[in-house]
Coordinates of C-alpha atoms in Angstrom, one line a residue:
X1087 CA 25.8 191.7 168.8
X1088 CA 26.2 189.5 165.6
X1089 CA 26.4 186.1 165.8
X1090 CA 29.1 183.7 164.4
X1091 CA 27.8 181.3 161.7
X1092 CA 27.7 177.8 163.1
X1093 CA 30.5 175.7 162.0
X1094 CA 29.2 172.5 160.4
X1095 CA 29.4 169.3 162.3
X1096 CA 32.0 166.6 161.0
X1097 CA 29.2 164.3 160.6
X1098 CA 27.0 166.6 158.5
X1099 CA 25.9 165.3 155.3
X1100 CA 27.3 166.5 152.1
X1101 CA 25.3 169.0 150.1
X1102 CA 23.8 166.6 147.2
X1103 CA 23.0 163.8 149.4
X1104 CA 19.7 162.4 149.5
X1105 CA 18.1 163.6 152.5
X1106 CA 16.8 161.1 155.0
X1107 CA 19.1 158.3 153.4
X1108 CA 20.1 155.1 155.2
X1109 CA 23.7 156.2 155.9
X1110 CA 22.6 159.2 157.8
X1111 CA 19.9 157.5 159.7
X1112 CA 21.3 153.8 160.1
X1113 CA 24.8 153.3 159.6
X1114 CA 27.4 153.2 162.3
X1115 CA 28.5 156.7 163.0
X1116 CA 32.2 155.6 162.6
X1117 CA 31.5 153.8 159.1
X1118 CA 29.6 157.1 157.8
X1119 CA 32.6 159.0 156.5
X1120 CA 33.6 155.9 154.3
X1121 CA 30.3 155.3 153.2
X1122 CA 29.9 159.0 152.2
X1123 CA 33.3 158.8 150.3
X1124 CA 31.7 155.7 148.4
X1125 CA 28.7 157.9 147.5
X1126 CA 26.4 155.4 149.4
X1127 CA 24.1 158.1 150.5
X1128 CA 23.9 159.3 147.0
X1129 CA 22.7 156.1 145.0
X1130 CA 22.3 157.6 141.4
X1131 CA 25.6 156.9 140.7
X1132 CA 25.4 153.2 141.5
X1133 CA 22.3 153.1 139.1
X1134 CA 24.1 154.8 136.4
X1135 CA 26.9 152.4 136.5
X1136 CA 24.7 149.4 136.7
X1137 CA 22.0 150.1 134.0
X1138 CA 24.5 149.9 131.0
X1139 CA 25.1 146.3 132.6
X1140 CA 21.7 145.1 132.3
X1141 CA 21.1 146.6 129.1
X1142 CA 24.2 144.5 127.9
X1143 CA 23.0 141.5 129.5
X1144 CA 19.5 141.7 127.9
X1145 CA 21.1 142.6 124.6
X1146 CA 23.4 139.6 124.8
X1147 CA 20.3 137.2 125.4
X1148 CA 18.6 138.9 122.5
X1149 CA 21.4 138.0 120.2
X1150 CA 22.2 134.5 121.5
X1151 CA 18.6 133.4 122.0
X1152 CA 19.3 131.9 125.5
X1153 CA 18.9 132.7 129.1
X1154 CA 20.1 130.6 131.9
X1155 CA 20.4 130.5 135.7
X1156 CA 24.0 132.0 135.5
X1157 CA 22.5 134.9 133.8
X1158 CA 20.9 135.7 137.6
X1159 CA 24.1 135.6 139.0
X1160 CA 25.4 138.1 136.3
X1161 CA 22.5 140.3 136.8
X1162 CA 23.1 140.4 140.9
X1163 CA 27.0 140.2 140.6
X1164 CA 26.6 143.5 138.3
X1165 CA 24.4 144.9 141.3
X1166 CA 27.0 144.4 143.8
X1167 CA 30.0 145.2 141.7
X1168 CA 28.5 148.2 140.6
X1169 CA 28.0 149.5 144.1
X1170 CA 31.7 148.5 144.8
X1171 CA 33.3 149.7 141.9
X1172 CA 31.2 153.1 142.0
X1173 CA 32.5 153.4 145.5
X1174 CA 36.0 152.6 144.8
X1175 CA 35.9 155.1 141.7
X1176 CA 34.5 157.9 143.9
X1177 CA 37.0 157.2 146.6
X1178 CA 39.8 157.6 143.9
X1179 CA 38.1 160.7 142.5
X1180 CA 37.9 162.3 145.9
X1181 CA 41.5 161.6 146.7
X1182 CA 42.6 163.0 143.2
X1183 CA 40.4 166.1 143.8
X1184 CA 41.0 166.8 147.5
X1185 CA 42.2 170.1 147.0
X1186 CA 39.5 171.2 144.5
X1187 CA 36.8 169.7 146.5
X1188 CA 37.5 172.1 149.2
X1189 CA 37.0 175.2 147.1
X1190 CA 33.7 174.1 145.8
X1191 CA 30.5 174.9 147.8
X1192 CA 28.6 171.8 146.7
X1193 CA 31.7 169.2 147.6
X1194 CA 33.5 171.1 150.6
X1195 CA 31.8 168.7 153.1
X1196 CA 32.8 165.6 151.3
X1197 CA 34.9 163.4 154.0
X1198 CA 38.4 164.2 152.9
X1199 CA 38.4 167.9 152.3
X1200 CA 36.4 168.3 155.5
X1201 CA 39.2 166.3 157.5
X1202 CA 37.0 163.1 158.2
X1203 CA 38.9 160.7 156.4
X1204 CA 42.8 160.9 155.6
X1205 CA 44.1 160.1 152.3
X1206 CA 46.1 156.9 153.4
X1207 CA 42.5 155.6 155.2
X1208 CA 40.9 156.4 152.0
X1209 CA 43.3 154.4 149.8
X1210 CA 42.7 151.4 152.0
X1211 CA 39.1 151.9 151.8
X1212 CA 39.5 152.0 148.0
X1213 CA 41.4 148.7 147.7
X1214 CA 38.9 146.7 150.1
X1215 CA 36.0 147.8 147.8
X1216 CA 38.2 146.9 144.6
X1217 CA 39.0 143.6 146.3
X1218 CA 35.7 142.5 146.8
X1219 CA 34.4 143.6 143.6
X1220 CA 37.5 141.6 141.9
X1221 CA 36.3 138.5 143.6
X1222 CA 32.9 138.8 142.0
X1223 CA 34.5 139.5 138.4
X1224 CA 36.4 136.3 138.7
X1225 CA 33.3 134.3 138.6
X1226 CA 32.7 135.4 135.2
X1227 CA 34.6 133.9 131.9
X1228 CA 38.0 134.7 130.9
X1229 CA 37.3 137.4 128.3
X1230 CA 34.8 139.2 130.7
X1231 CA 37.7 139.2 133.3
X1232 CA 40.2 140.7 130.9
X1233 CA 37.9 143.4 130.0
X1234 CA 37.3 144.1 133.7
X1235 CA 40.8 144.6 134.1
X1236 CA 40.8 147.2 131.1
X1237 CA 38.1 149.1 132.7
X1238 CA 40.5 150.4 135.3
X1239 CA 42.3 152.8 132.6
X1240 CA 39.4 155.1 132.0
X1241 CA 38.5 154.8 135.7
X1242 CA 42.2 156.3 136.7
X1243 CA 42.2 159.0 134.1
X1244 CA 38.7 160.3 134.5
X1245 CA 39.4 162.3 137.8
X1246 CA 42.4 164.1 135.7
X1247 CA 40.2 164.9 132.8
X1248 CA 38.8 168.0 133.7
X1249 CA 42.3 169.3 134.0
X1250 CA 43.4 168.9 130.6
X1251 CA 40.1 168.8 128.5
X1252 CA 36.8 170.4 127.9
X1253 CA 35.4 167.2 127.6
X1254 CA 35.9 165.2 130.7
X1255 CA 32.3 163.8 130.5
X1256 CA 33.7 161.5 127.5
X1257 CA 36.2 160.0 130.1
X1258 CA 33.1 159.6 132.4
X1259 CA 31.2 157.8 129.7
X1260 CA 34.0 155.6 128.8
X1261 CA 34.3 154.4 132.5
X1262 CA 30.7 154.2 133.4
X1263 CA 29.3 152.5 130.7
X1264 CA 32.1 149.9 130.4
X1265 CA 29.6 147.3 131.8
X1266 CA 27.8 147.1 128.6
X1267 CA 30.8 145.6 127.2
X1268 CA 31.7 143.3 130.0
X1269 CA 28.2 142.0 130.9
X1270 CA 27.6 141.2 127.2
X1271 CA 30.9 139.2 127.2
X1272 CA 30.1 137.6 130.6
X1273 CA 26.8 136.1 128.9
X1274 CA 27.8 135.5 125.3
X1275 CA 31.3 134.4 126.0
X1276 CA 32.9 136.9 123.5
X1277 CA 32.6 140.6 122.5
X1278 CA 30.0 141.6 119.6
X1279 CA 29.2 144.7 118.0
X1280 CA 25.7 145.2 119.6
X1281 CA 27.8 145.6 122.7
X1282 CA 30.1 148.2 121.0
X1283 CA 27.4 150.3 119.7
X1284 CA 25.5 149.9 123.0
X1285 CA 28.6 151.2 124.7
X1286 CA 28.7 154.4 122.3
X1287 CA 25.0 154.8 123.1
X1288 CA 25.8 155.0 126.8
X1289 CA 28.6 157.5 126.3
X1290 CA 26.2 159.6 124.5
X1291 CA 23.6 159.3 127.5
X1292 CA 26.5 160.2 129.9
X1293 CA 27.4 163.3 128.0
X1294 CA 23.6 164.1 128.3
X1295 CA 23.2 163.8 132.0
X1296 CA 26.5 164.8 133.2
X1297 CA 26.2 168.2 131.3
X1298 CA 23.3 168.9 133.1
X1299 CA 24.8 167.8 136.2
X1300 CA 28.0 169.9 135.7
X1301 CA 25.9 173.1 135.3
X1302 CA 25.6 173.2 139.1
X1303 CA 29.3 173.9 139.3
X1304 CA 30.0 176.0 136.4
X1305 CA 30.6 179.2 138.5
X1306 CA 33.0 177.5 140.9
X1307 CA 34.3 175.5 138.3
X1308 CA 35.2 178.7 136.3
X1309 CA 37.0 180.6 139.3
X1310 CA 39.3 177.5 140.0
X1311 CA 40.1 176.7 136.5
X1312 CA 38.3 173.3 136.0
X1313 CA 37.0 172.3 132.7
X1314 CA 33.6 170.8 131.8
X1315 CA 31.3 170.4 128.8
X1316 CA 28.7 172.8 130.9
X1317 CA 31.4 175.6 130.9
X1318 CA 32.3 174.9 127.1
X1319 CA 28.8 174.9 125.8
X1320 CA 27.3 177.7 128.0
X1321 CA 24.0 179.2 126.4
X1322 CA 24.4 176.7 123.6
X1323 CA 23.7 173.6 126.2
X1324 CA 20.2 172.7 125.0
X1325 CA 21.5 172.5 121.4
X1326 CA 24.3 170.1 122.4
X1327 CA 21.7 168.0 124.8
X1328 CA 19.4 167.6 121.8
X1329 CA 22.5 166.0 119.7
X1330 CA 23.4 163.8 122.6
X1331 CA 19.7 162.9 123.0
X1332 CA 19.5 161.8 119.1
X1333 CA 22.9 160.1 119.6
X1334 CA 21.9 158.0 122.5
X1335 CA 18.5 156.9 120.9
X1336 CA 20.0 156.3 117.5
X1337 CA 23.1 154.1 118.7
X1338 CA 20.8 152.1 121.1
X1339 CA 18.4 151.4 118.3
X1340 CA 21.2 150.3 116.0
X1341 CA 22.4 148.0 118.9
X1342 CA 19.0 146.7 119.2
X1343 CA 18.8 146.0 115.4
X1344 CA 22.2 144.2 115.4
X1345 CA 21.0 142.1 118.3
X1346 CA 17.8 141.1 117.1
X1347 CA 18.5 140.6 113.2
X1348 CA 17.8 136.8 113.4
X1349 CA 14.8 137.0 115.5
X1350 CA 11.2 137.8 114.8
X1351 CA 10.0 141.1 113.4
X1352 CA 7.8 141.5 116.5
X1353 CA 10.8 140.9 118.9
X1354 CA 12.7 143.6 116.7
X1355 CA 9.7 146.1 117.0
X1356 CA 9.1 145.6 120.6
X1357 CA 12.8 145.9 121.9
X1358 CA 13.1 149.2 119.6
X1359 CA 10.4 150.6 121.8
X1360 CA 12.9 150.6 124.6
X1361 CA 15.3 153.5 122.8
X1362 CA 12.3 155.2 121.7
X1363 CA 10.6 155.4 125.1
X1364 CA 13.8 156.3 126.6
X1365 CA 14.2 159.4 124.1
X1366 CA 10.8 160.7 125.4
X1367 CA 12.2 161.0 128.9
X1368 CA 15.3 162.7 127.8
X1369 CA 13.1 165.0 125.7
X1370 CA 11.3 165.8 129.0
X1371 CA 14.6 166.3 130.7
X1372 CA 15.6 168.9 128.2
X1373 CA 12.2 170.6 128.1
X1374 CA 12.9 171.0 132.0
X1375 CA 16.4 172.1 131.7
X1376 CA 17.4 175.6 133.4
X1377 CA 21.0 176.0 134.0
X1378 CA 20.1 178.7 136.7
X1379 CA 18.0 176.2 138.7
X1380 CA 20.6 174.2 140.9
X1381 CA 17.9 172.1 142.6
X1382 CA 16.3 171.4 139.4
X1383 CA 19.5 170.3 137.7
X1384 CA 20.1 167.7 140.5
X1385 CA 16.3 166.5 140.2
X1386 CA 16.8 166.0 136.5
X1387 CA 20.1 164.2 137.0
X1388 CA 18.6 161.9 139.4
X1389 CA 15.7 161.3 137.0
X1390 CA 18.2 159.6 134.8
X1391 CA 17.7 156.3 136.8
X1392 CA 14.2 156.2 135.5
X1393 CA 15.4 157.0 131.9
X1394 CA 17.9 154.3 132.1
X1395 CA 15.2 151.5 133.5
X1396 CA 12.9 152.4 130.6
X1397 CA 14.4 150.1 128.0
X1398 CA 14.7 147.2 130.2
X1399 CA 11.2 146.0 130.2
X1400 CA 11.1 146.4 126.3
X1401 CA 14.3 144.2 126.0
X1402 CA 12.9 141.6 128.3
X1403 CA 9.4 141.4 126.6
X1404 CA 11.4 141.0 123.3
X1405 CA 13.4 138.1 124.8
X1406 CA 10.1 136.2 124.9
X1407 CA 8.8 136.8 121.4

């Protein structure tokens, strides 16, 4: 007698969650579907949203030549805000993609397509996260608050981008790197060219890591008609990744030069070590890229937390020189 495959339990982790994560092990059972909706069981997204914020803060310090106690709050507020806004953004993404997610093997167990969370409850959860993030934003200066409001434009558009363009990763980059603009402004009081160029560098980085990530879903995306750079590039992906690497490193280096132009030569050289070292990490990822190895693609994608952390100590040391 042939056994019927077991139906996944409603509380089962989604396919790309970190095994043994705190949501699965310690969070209250009733709250787990909402935390999974916010990707709390997959922290890499919070890191990818947070790191451009910290880049922008340190670059602002390098340009202004000052660091104060309020900057500690900015750094902490960024961490809390990144967690909340990433959660709100993912909730919005899953609401808009609920029909698509049910057709993709990697996403079919997400809370909304699996029936663990209804759309109305998800909207309330999104609003709650956004409201707490707004309270944090209101502690910053007016220009930063205005930039925070503008950030909602790319956040709202991104989930729909895969339906009308082969480059949805650009819209993800516009949303995920906005913190570089906002946090630089929260420190400096106004937006400057170093932040703008750093923002462009972050978009290049997002194109790199999210193209790698998108290759996990390329076959399913083709079946349901969803567009991505992974499908667009196909076998030419390594060549495109190389260009994204060069753009990321070059633009971040230019941002560093613009921020340290009035500082010592030693400070400039040390700060330039940040994009240089990050570039080596991206090159390592490129050398290990295999579009047929889904677990390997996920590991490479998650390794971008380390890639994004690399420039921070260089910027911090340069600040002291």
